[in-house]
């Protein structure tokens, strides 16, 4: 393989890796930036591995292809050096990636254990979400599209307590690069810090029935004064849409929720 051909192949693979990395949503939280950095490392390592594997394969195919005679190339058997390299390097690579992954995951746990300035209790049900701010007497609830809007202050640690009321749901905001299941009878916790004002759409990411696709919500990140104003405007009241007539209520214990047509929900 010529140097130019090898350079062309490496450039093509690098471009593909960059294009794949660009498909990720722009991270919007401190924790998401760490996850994005980890993804970048994984993509870079994968690109290097691809260049090595494909490069060596193409080199071997071209260098030792049939040349019109029946001669057999010199055979190499029992090379301790080669076996050490192709065993040691993959093990070392996996170990490094594993260690980096543990560090990122521990960062999520550290955020959960850190002192929080905002505490939100989130409940998922078919087919909506409820966000409660117990310290401020605010509740936000919404059924199906467009879903409820929960406000959080920018640059502050937001602690979330998550559960489900009927079946398993999942709290997922693509730009947070994070997903957590909402399981009935179980409480899950996590935390995040949004680093820029904006509206970040979320969605239930665990198939939960016929209207699974209609369980959106929005996290609205604002400055602290705007957040305080929103709390004051909604304190003691329920913001957002409540359960409208004919909507699907959470299934009672031992029973099934009904669909708008009167039959059991899926």
PDB file of C-alpha atoms in Angstrom:
ATOM      1  CA  UNK A   1       0.000   0.000   0.000  1.00  0.00           C
ATOM      2  CA  UNK A   2       1.387   3.404  -0.946  1.00  0.00           C
ATOM      3  CA  UNK A   3       1.727   6.225   1.544  1.00  0.00           C
ATOM      4  CA  UNK A   4      -0.813   8.302  -0.366  1.00  0.00           C
ATOM      5  CA  UNK A   5      -3.381   5.517  -0.333  1.00  0.00           C
ATOM      6  CA  UNK A   6      -2.896   4.937   3.379  1.00  0.00           C
ATOM      7  CA  UNK A   7      -3.273   8.669   4.066  1.00  0.00           C
ATOM      8  CA  UNK A   8      -6.454   8.794   1.981  1.00  0.00           C
ATOM      9  CA  UNK A   9      -7.946   5.867   3.901  1.00  0.00           C
ATOM     10  CA  UNK A  10      -7.037   7.401   7.257  1.00  0.00           C
ATOM     11  CA  UNK A  11      -8.546  10.741   6.247  1.00  0.00           C
ATOM     12  CA  UNK A  12     -11.763   9.095   5.078  1.00  0.00           C
ATOM     13  CA  UNK A  13     -12.162   7.179   8.331  1.00  0.00           C
ATOM     14  CA  UNK A  14     -11.397  10.301  10.373  1.00  0.00           C
ATOM     15  CA  UNK A  15     -14.025  12.266   8.441  1.00  0.00           C
ATOM     16  CA  UNK A  16     -16.568   9.507   9.002  1.00  0.00           C
ATOM     17  CA  UNK A  17     -15.775   9.469  12.732  1.00  0.00           C
ATOM     18  CA  UNK A  18     -16.209  13.243  12.971  1.00  0.00           C
ATOM     19  CA  UNK A  19     -19.514  13.055  11.070  1.00  0.00           C
ATOM     20  CA  UNK A  20     -20.757  10.337  13.426  1.00  0.00           C
ATOM     21  CA  UNK A  21     -19.721  12.355  16.474  1.00  0.00           C
ATOM     22  CA  UNK A  22     -21.561  15.376  15.062  1.00  0.00           C
ATOM     23  CA  UNK A  23     -24.842  13.457  15.203  1.00  0.00           C
ATOM     24  CA  UNK A  24     -24.913  13.812  18.996  1.00  0.00           C
ATOM     25  CA  UNK A  25     -27.170  16.526  20.452  1.00  0.00           C
ATOM     26  CA  UNK A  26     -25.313  19.575  21.755  1.00  0.00           C
ATOM     27  CA  UNK A  27     -24.734  18.930  25.482  1.00  0.00           C
ATOM     28  CA  UNK A  28     -26.654  21.308  27.756  1.00  0.00           C
ATOM     29  CA  UNK A  29     -25.537  20.318  31.259  1.00  0.00           C
ATOM     30  CA  UNK A  30     -22.245  20.027  33.093  1.00  0.00           C
ATOM     31  CA  UNK A  31     -22.711  16.262  33.259  1.00  0.00           C
ATOM     32  CA  UNK A  32     -23.608  16.065  29.558  1.00  0.00           C
ATOM     33  CA  UNK A  33     -20.342  17.774  28.596  1.00  0.00           C
ATOM     34  CA  UNK A  34     -18.431  15.028  30.401  1.00  0.00           C
ATOM     35  CA  UNK A  35     -20.450  12.398  28.582  1.00  0.00           C
ATOM     36  CA  UNK A  36     -19.836  14.096  25.237  1.00  0.00           C
ATOM     37  CA  UNK A  37     -16.103  14.185  25.950  1.00  0.00           C
ATOM     38  CA  UNK A  38     -16.232  10.459  26.701  1.00  0.00           C
ATOM     39  CA  UNK A  39     -18.074   9.809  23.423  1.00  0.00           C
ATOM     40  CA  UNK A  40     -15.376  11.770  21.591  1.00  0.00           C
ATOM     41  CA  UNK A  41     -12.671   9.597  23.133  1.00  0.00           C
ATOM     42  CA  UNK A  42     -14.561   6.432  22.156  1.00  0.00           C
ATOM     43  CA  UNK A  43     -15.002   7.631  18.570  1.00  0.00           C
ATOM     44  CA  UNK A  44     -11.321   8.605  18.318  1.00  0.00           C
ATOM     45  CA  UNK A  45     -10.189   5.224  19.661  1.00  0.00           C
ATOM     46  CA  UNK A  46     -12.593   3.430  17.314  1.00  0.00           C
ATOM     47  CA  UNK A  47     -11.179   5.421  14.368  1.00  0.00           C
ATOM     48  CA  UNK A  48      -7.603   4.472  15.300  1.00  0.00           C
ATOM     49  CA  UNK A  49      -8.564   0.805  15.652  1.00  0.00           C
ATOM     50  CA  UNK A  50     -10.339   0.912  12.289  1.00  0.00           C
ATOM     51  CA  UNK A  51      -7.303   2.453  10.587  1.00  0.00           C
ATOM     52  CA  UNK A  52      -4.998  -0.198  12.062  1.00  0.00           C
ATOM     53  CA  UNK A  53      -7.249  -3.172  11.293  1.00  0.00           C
ATOM     54  CA  UNK A  54      -8.327  -2.073   7.821  1.00  0.00           C
ATOM     55  CA  UNK A  55      -4.841  -0.814   6.962  1.00  0.00           C
ATOM     56  CA  UNK A  56      -3.140  -4.061   7.930  1.00  0.00           C
ATOM     57  CA  UNK A  57      -5.820  -6.106   6.159  1.00  0.00           C
ATOM     58  CA  UNK A  58      -5.489  -4.152   2.920  1.00  0.00           C
ATOM     59  CA  UNK A  59      -1.691  -4.262   3.155  1.00  0.00           C
ATOM     60  CA  UNK A  60      -1.707  -8.034   3.614  1.00  0.00           C
ATOM     61  CA  UNK A  61      -4.168  -8.534   0.737  1.00  0.00           C
ATOM     62  CA  UNK A  62      -2.172  -6.395  -1.696  1.00  0.00           C
ATOM     63  CA  UNK A  63       1.324  -7.286  -0.549  1.00  0.00           C
ATOM     64  CA  UNK A  64       0.802 -11.037  -0.538  1.00  0.00           C
ATOM     65  CA  UNK A  65      -1.693 -11.460  -3.347  1.00  0.00           C
ATOM     66  CA  UNK A  66      -1.109 -14.177  -5.962  1.00  0.00           C
ATOM     67  CA  UNK A  67       1.506 -13.139  -8.528  1.00  0.00           C
ATOM     68  CA  UNK A  68       1.198 -15.874 -11.150  1.00  0.00           C
ATOM     69  CA  UNK A  69       3.377 -18.471  -9.437  1.00  0.00           C
ATOM     70  CA  UNK A  70       2.690 -21.185  -6.894  1.00  0.00           C
ATOM     71  CA  UNK A  71       5.308 -20.128  -4.369  1.00  0.00           C
ATOM     72  CA  UNK A  72       4.155 -19.874  -0.745  1.00  0.00           C
ATOM     73  CA  UNK A  73       5.263 -16.825   1.297  1.00  0.00           C
ATOM     74  CA  UNK A  74       7.461 -17.406   4.324  1.00  0.00           C
ATOM     75  CA  UNK A  75       5.291 -18.706   7.158  1.00  0.00           C
ATOM     76  CA  UNK A  76       5.570 -17.229  10.634  1.00  0.00           C
ATOM     77  CA  UNK A  77       4.604 -19.538  13.497  1.00  0.00           C
ATOM     78  CA  UNK A  78       4.521 -19.019  17.234  1.00  0.00           C
ATOM     79  CA  UNK A  79       5.631 -15.384  17.370  1.00  0.00           C
ATOM     80  CA  UNK A  80       5.504 -14.457  21.052  1.00  0.00           C
ATOM     81  CA  UNK A  81       6.093 -10.797  20.218  1.00  0.00           C
ATOM     82  CA  UNK A  82       3.131 -10.555  17.823  1.00  0.00           C
ATOM     83  CA  UNK A  83       0.819 -12.475  20.148  1.00  0.00           C
ATOM     84  CA  UNK A  84       1.768 -10.203  23.038  1.00  0.00           C
ATOM     85  CA  UNK A  85       1.063  -7.085  20.975  1.00  0.00           C
ATOM     86  CA  UNK A  86      -2.322  -8.133  19.575  1.00  0.00           C
ATOM     87  CA  UNK A  87      -3.432  -9.385  22.985  1.00  0.00           C
ATOM     88  CA  UNK A  88      -1.985  -6.652  25.174  1.00  0.00           C
ATOM     89  CA  UNK A  89      -3.046  -3.613  23.164  1.00  0.00           C
ATOM     90  CA  UNK A  90      -6.782  -4.508  23.027  1.00  0.00           C
ATOM     91  CA  UNK A  91      -6.793  -5.333  26.737  1.00  0.00           C
ATOM     92  CA  UNK A  92      -5.072  -2.047  27.559  1.00  0.00           C
ATOM     93  CA  UNK A  93      -7.488  -0.108  25.331  1.00  0.00           C
ATOM     94  CA  UNK A  94     -10.565  -1.676  26.929  1.00  0.00           C
ATOM     95  CA  UNK A  95      -9.157  -1.085  30.420  1.00  0.00           C
ATOM     96  CA  UNK A  96      -8.550   2.615  29.709  1.00  0.00           C
ATOM     97  CA  UNK A  97     -12.029   3.101  28.215  1.00  0.00           C
ATOM     98  CA  UNK A  98     -13.572   1.268  31.162  1.00  0.00           C
ATOM     99  CA  UNK A  99     -11.729   3.504  33.622  1.00  0.00           C
ATOM    100  CA  UNK A 100     -12.829   6.679  31.819  1.00  0.00           C
ATOM    101  CA  UNK A 101     -16.431   5.434  31.788  1.00  0.00           C
ATOM    102  CA  UNK A 102     -16.358   4.779  35.538  1.00  0.00           C
ATOM    103  CA  UNK A 103     -15.056   8.307  36.138  1.00  0.00           C
ATOM    104  CA  UNK A 104     -17.912   9.839  34.119  1.00  0.00           C
ATOM    105  CA  UNK A 105     -20.536   7.694  35.852  1.00  0.00           C
ATOM    106  CA  UNK A 106     -19.088   8.635  39.238  1.00  0.00           C
ATOM    107  CA  UNK A 107     -19.503  12.263  38.196  1.00  0.00           C
ATOM    108  CA  UNK A 108     -23.267  11.690  37.937  1.00  0.00           C
ATOM    109  CA  UNK A 109     -23.267  10.130  41.413  1.00  0.00           C
ATOM    110  CA  UNK A 110     -21.220  13.031  42.812  1.00  0.00           C
ATOM    111  CA  UNK A 111     -23.764  15.502  41.424  1.00  0.00           C
ATOM    112  CA  UNK A 112     -26.575  13.539  43.091  1.00  0.00           C
ATOM    113  CA  UNK A 113     -24.785  13.544  46.449  1.00  0.00           C
ATOM    114  CA  UNK A 114     -23.865  17.240  46.251  1.00  0.00           C
ATOM    115  CA  UNK A 115     -25.954  19.900  47.943  1.00  0.00           C
ATOM    116  CA  UNK A 116     -28.863  20.934  45.717  1.00  0.00           C
ATOM    117  CA  UNK A 117     -30.464  24.360  45.486  1.00  0.00           C
ATOM    118  CA  UNK A 118     -33.578  22.977  43.769  1.00  0.00           C
ATOM    119  CA  UNK A 119     -35.432  19.784  44.616  1.00  0.00           C
ATOM    120  CA  UNK A 120     -37.990  18.413  42.142  1.00  0.00           C
ATOM    121  CA  UNK A 121     -40.143  15.311  42.520  1.00  0.00           C
ATOM    122  CA  UNK A 122     -41.081  13.856  39.160  1.00  0.00           C
ATOM    123  CA  UNK A 123     -43.831  11.284  38.625  1.00  0.00           C
ATOM    124  CA  UNK A 124     -44.508   9.604  35.294  1.00  0.00           C
ATOM    125  CA  UNK A 125     -47.860   8.087  34.410  1.00  0.00           C
ATOM    126  CA  UNK A 126     -49.797   7.154  31.313  1.00  0.00           C
ATOM    127  CA  UNK A 127     -49.683   9.543  29.484  1.00  0.00           C
ATOM    128  CA  UNK A 128     -48.074  12.483  31.227  1.00  0.00           C
ATOM    129  CA  UNK A 129     -45.713  13.913  33.804  1.00  0.00           C
ATOM    130  CA  UNK A 130     -45.990  15.652  37.150  1.00  0.00           C
ATOM    131  CA  UNK A 131     -43.253  17.955  38.496  1.00  0.00           C
ATOM    132  CA  UNK A 132     -43.535  18.982  42.141  1.00  0.00           C
ATOM    133  CA  UNK A 133     -41.431  21.572  43.952  1.00  0.00           C
ATOM    134  CA  UNK A 134     -42.098  20.635  47.604  1.00  0.00           C
ATOM    135  CA  UNK A 135     -40.107  23.511  49.083  1.00  0.00           C
ATOM    136  CA  UNK A 136     -42.066  26.078  47.087  1.00  0.00           C
ATOM    137  CA  UNK A 137     -45.570  24.605  46.881  1.00  0.00           C
ATOM    138  CA  UNK A 138     -45.581  24.449  43.080  1.00  0.00           C
ATOM    139  CA  UNK A 139     -46.871  21.580  40.972  1.00  0.00           C
ATOM    140  CA  UNK A 140     -46.693  21.263  37.198  1.00  0.00           C
ATOM    141  CA  UNK A 141     -48.649  18.532  35.469  1.00  0.00           C
ATOM    142  CA  UNK A 142     -49.505  17.788  31.864  1.00  0.00           C
ATOM    143  CA  UNK A 143     -51.176  15.092  29.789  1.00  0.00           C
ATOM    144  CA  UNK A 144     -49.916  14.208  26.311  1.00  0.00           C
ATOM    145  CA  UNK A 145     -48.706  16.876  23.867  1.00  0.00           C
ATOM    146  CA  UNK A 146     -47.351  19.514  24.345  1.00  0.00           C
ATOM    147  CA  UNK A 147     -46.640  18.274  27.868  1.00  0.00           C
ATOM    148  CA  UNK A 148     -45.737  20.195  31.030  1.00  0.00           C
ATOM    149  CA  UNK A 149     -42.958  22.749  31.364  1.00  0.00           C
ATOM    150  CA  UNK A 150     -40.675  22.556  34.393  1.00  0.00           C
ATOM    151  CA  UNK A 151     -38.500  25.569  35.182  1.00  0.00           C
ATOM    152  CA  UNK A 152     -34.978  25.301  36.627  1.00  0.00           C
ATOM    153  CA  UNK A 153     -32.313  27.934  37.356  1.00  0.00           C
ATOM    154  CA  UNK A 154     -29.185  28.030  35.200  1.00  0.00           C
ATOM    155  CA  UNK A 155     -25.890  27.071  36.819  1.00  0.00           C
ATOM    156  CA  UNK A 156     -27.422  25.457  39.909  1.00  0.00           C
ATOM    157  CA  UNK A 157     -27.523  21.830  40.996  1.00  0.00           C
ATOM    158  CA  UNK A 158     -31.039  20.472  40.472  1.00  0.00           C
ATOM    159  CA  UNK A 159     -31.867  17.283  42.396  1.00  0.00           C
ATOM    160  CA  UNK A 160     -34.588  15.056  40.926  1.00  0.00           C
ATOM    161  CA  UNK A 161     -36.508  12.284  42.690  1.00  0.00           C
ATOM    162  CA  UNK A 162     -38.159  10.100  40.049  1.00  0.00           C
ATOM    163  CA  UNK A 163     -40.828   7.398  40.197  1.00  0.00           C
ATOM    164  CA  UNK A 164     -43.588   5.847  38.086  1.00  0.00           C
ATOM    165  CA  UNK A 165     -47.240   5.397  38.948  1.00  0.00           C
ATOM    166  CA  UNK A 166     -48.384   2.556  36.688  1.00  0.00           C
ATOM    167  CA  UNK A 167     -45.812   1.040  34.311  1.00  0.00           C
ATOM    168  CA  UNK A 168     -42.118   1.701  33.682  1.00  0.00           C
ATOM    169  CA  UNK A 169     -41.404   5.037  31.996  1.00  0.00           C
ATOM    170  CA  UNK A 170     -38.103   6.832  31.425  1.00  0.00           C
ATOM    171  CA  UNK A 171     -37.013  10.447  31.870  1.00  0.00           C
ATOM    172  CA  UNK A 172     -34.947  11.433  28.838  1.00  0.00           C
ATOM    173  CA  UNK A 173     -33.752  14.819  27.591  1.00  0.00           C
ATOM    174  CA  UNK A 174     -31.524  14.282  24.521  1.00  0.00           C
ATOM    175  CA  UNK A 175     -29.355  17.327  25.246  1.00  0.00           C
ATOM    176  CA  UNK A 176     -28.703  16.058  28.770  1.00  0.00           C
ATOM    177  CA  UNK A 177     -27.196  12.845  27.279  1.00  0.00           C
ATOM    178  CA  UNK A 178     -28.800  10.951  30.152  1.00  0.00           C
ATOM    179  CA  UNK A 179     -31.771   8.671  30.783  1.00  0.00           C
ATOM    180  CA  UNK A 180     -33.251   7.376  34.027  1.00  0.00           C
ATOM    181  CA  UNK A 181     -36.118   4.905  34.423  1.00  0.00           C
ATOM    182  CA  UNK A 182     -39.272   5.801  36.356  1.00  0.00           C
ATOM    183  CA  UNK A 183     -40.234   2.519  38.019  1.00  0.00           C
ATOM    184  CA  UNK A 184     -43.482   2.016  40.007  1.00  0.00           C
ATOM    185  CA  UNK A 185     -42.749   1.359  43.666  1.00  0.00           C
ATOM    186  CA  UNK A 186     -39.147   2.475  43.342  1.00  0.00           C
ATOM    187  CA  UNK A 187     -37.514   5.873  43.774  1.00  0.00           C
ATOM    188  CA  UNK A 188     -34.573   6.832  41.554  1.00  0.00           C
ATOM    189  CA  UNK A 189     -32.537   9.982  42.059  1.00  0.00           C
ATOM    190  CA  UNK A 190     -30.226  12.015  39.867  1.00  0.00           C
ATOM    191  CA  UNK A 191     -29.041  15.581  39.484  1.00  0.00           C
ATOM    192  CA  UNK A 192     -28.049  17.962  36.732  1.00  0.00           C
ATOM    193  CA  UNK A 193     -26.773  21.492  36.245  1.00  0.00           C
ATOM    194  CA  UNK A 194     -27.911  23.300  33.096  1.00  0.00           C
ATOM    195  CA  UNK A 195     -25.176  25.639  31.892  1.00  0.00           C
ATOM    196  CA  UNK A 196     -27.127  27.888  29.498  1.00  0.00           C
ATOM    197  CA  UNK A 197     -30.659  29.323  29.356  1.00  0.00           C
ATOM    198  CA  UNK A 198     -32.975  27.603  26.927  1.00  0.00           C
ATOM    199  CA  UNK A 199     -35.803  25.173  26.349  1.00  0.00           C
ATOM    200  CA  UNK A 200     -34.821  21.507  26.367  1.00  0.00           C
ATOM    201  CA  UNK A 201     -37.418  19.053  25.141  1.00  0.00           C
ATOM    202  CA  UNK A 202     -37.740  15.674  26.829  1.00  0.00           C
ATOM    203  CA  UNK A 203     -39.703  12.515  26.181  1.00  0.00           C
ATOM    204  CA  UNK A 204     -40.571   9.204  27.786  1.00  0.00           C
ATOM    205  CA  UNK A 205     -37.937   6.817  26.415  1.00  0.00           C
ATOM    206  CA  UNK A 206     -39.356   3.509  27.654  1.00  0.00           C
ATOM    207  CA  UNK A 207     -42.212   2.004  25.647  1.00  0.00           C
ATOM    208  CA  UNK A 208     -45.190   2.233  27.994  1.00  0.00           C
ATOM    209  CA  UNK A 209     -48.240   1.686  25.837  1.00  0.00           C
ATOM    210  CA  UNK A 210     -50.246   2.980  22.913  1.00  0.00           C
ATOM    211  CA  UNK A 211     -49.643   6.691  23.600  1.00  0.00           C
ATOM    212  CA  UNK A 212     -45.979   6.330  24.542  1.00  0.00           C
ATOM    213  CA  UNK A 213     -44.979   8.768  21.798  1.00  0.00           C
ATOM    214  CA  UNK A 214     -47.252  11.431  23.270  1.00  0.00           C
ATOM    215  CA  UNK A 215     -45.476  11.900  26.594  1.00  0.00           C
ATOM    216  CA  UNK A 216     -43.257  14.943  26.011  1.00  0.00           C
ATOM    217  CA  UNK A 217     -42.145  17.499  28.555  1.00  0.00           C
ATOM    218  CA  UNK A 218     -39.887  20.551  28.501  1.00  0.00           C
ATOM    219  CA  UNK A 219     -37.172  21.674  30.885  1.00  0.00           C
ATOM    220  CA  UNK A 220     -36.984  25.475  30.769  1.00  0.00           C
ATOM    221  CA  UNK A 221     -33.681  26.831  32.084  1.00  0.00           C
ATOM    222  CA  UNK A 222     -33.772  30.503  33.133  1.00  0.00           C
ATOM    223  CA  UNK A 223     -31.804  32.888  35.310  1.00  0.00           C
ATOM    224  CA  UNK A 224     -32.346  32.848  39.067  1.00  0.00           C
ATOM    225  CA  UNK A 225     -34.515  36.053  39.064  1.00  0.00           C
ATOM    226  CA  UNK A 226     -36.710  34.627  36.294  1.00  0.00           C
ATOM    227  CA  UNK A 227     -36.958  31.345  38.186  1.00  0.00           C
ATOM    228  CA  UNK A 228     -38.012  33.141  41.383  1.00  0.00           C
ATOM    229  CA  UNK A 229     -40.623  35.081  39.429  1.00  0.00           C
ATOM    230  CA  UNK A 230     -42.014  31.868  37.945  1.00  0.00           C
ATOM    231  CA  UNK A 231     -42.235  30.283  41.398  1.00  0.00           C
ATOM    232  CA  UNK A 232     -44.008  33.337  42.793  1.00  0.00           C
ATOM    233  CA  UNK A 233     -46.513  33.305  39.932  1.00  0.00           C
ATOM    234  CA  UNK A 234     -47.338  29.620  40.407  1.00  0.00           C
ATOM    235  CA  UNK A 235     -46.893  29.114  44.159  1.00  0.00           C
ATOM    236  CA  UNK A 236     -49.899  27.375  45.683  1.00  0.00           C
ATOM    237  CA  UNK A 237     -51.341  26.593  42.257  1.00  0.00           C
ATOM    238  CA  UNK A 238     -50.924  23.927  39.614  1.00  0.00           C
ATOM    239  CA  UNK A 239     -49.123  25.201  36.537  1.00  0.00           C
ATOM    240  CA  UNK A 240     -49.644  23.622  33.151  1.00  0.00           C
ATOM    241  CA  UNK A 241     -52.419  21.395  31.945  1.00  0.00           C
ATOM    242  CA  UNK A 242     -54.174  19.103  34.372  1.00  0.00           C
ATOM    243  CA  UNK A 243     -55.849  15.836  33.517  1.00  0.00           C
ATOM    244  CA  UNK A 244     -58.630  16.775  31.105  1.00  0.00           C
ATOM    245  CA  UNK A 245     -61.945  14.973  30.964  1.00  0.00           C
ATOM    246  CA  UNK A 246     -61.632  11.671  29.153  1.00  0.00           C
ATOM    247  CA  UNK A 247     -57.883  11.466  29.669  1.00  0.00           C
ATOM    248  CA  UNK A 248     -56.149   8.392  30.945  1.00  0.00           C
ATOM    249  CA  UNK A 249     -55.576   8.273  34.667  1.00  0.00           C
ATOM    250  CA  UNK A 250     -52.889   6.163  36.317  1.00  0.00           C
ATOM    251  CA  UNK A 251     -53.914   2.561  36.816  1.00  0.00           C
ATOM    252  CA  UNK A 252     -55.104   1.796  40.311  1.00  0.00           C
ATOM    253  CA  UNK A 253     -53.459  -0.992  42.239  1.00  0.00           C
ATOM    254  CA  UNK A 254     -54.740  -4.286  40.882  1.00  0.00           C
ATOM    255  CA  UNK A 255     -56.687  -2.588  38.081  1.00  0.00           C
ATOM    256  CA  UNK A 256     -56.123  -1.314  34.569  1.00  0.00           C
ATOM    257  CA  UNK A 257     -56.301   2.209  33.238  1.00  0.00           C
ATOM    258  CA  UNK A 258     -58.882   2.865  30.590  1.00  0.00           C
ATOM    259  CA  UNK A 259     -58.228   4.269  27.148  1.00  0.00           C
ATOM    260  CA  UNK A 260     -60.349   7.135  25.716  1.00  0.00           C
ATOM    261  CA  UNK A 261     -62.415   4.521  23.876  1.00  0.00           C
ATOM    262  CA  UNK A 262     -63.324   2.826  27.126  1.00  0.00           C
ATOM    263  CA  UNK A 263     -61.178  -0.259  26.652  1.00  0.00           C
ATOM    264  CA  UNK A 264     -58.108  -1.211  28.666  1.00  0.00           C
ATOM    265  CA  UNK A 265     -54.958   0.801  27.948  1.00  0.00           C
ATOM    266  CA  UNK A 266     -52.123  -1.010  26.277  1.00  0.00           C
TER     267      UNK A 266
END
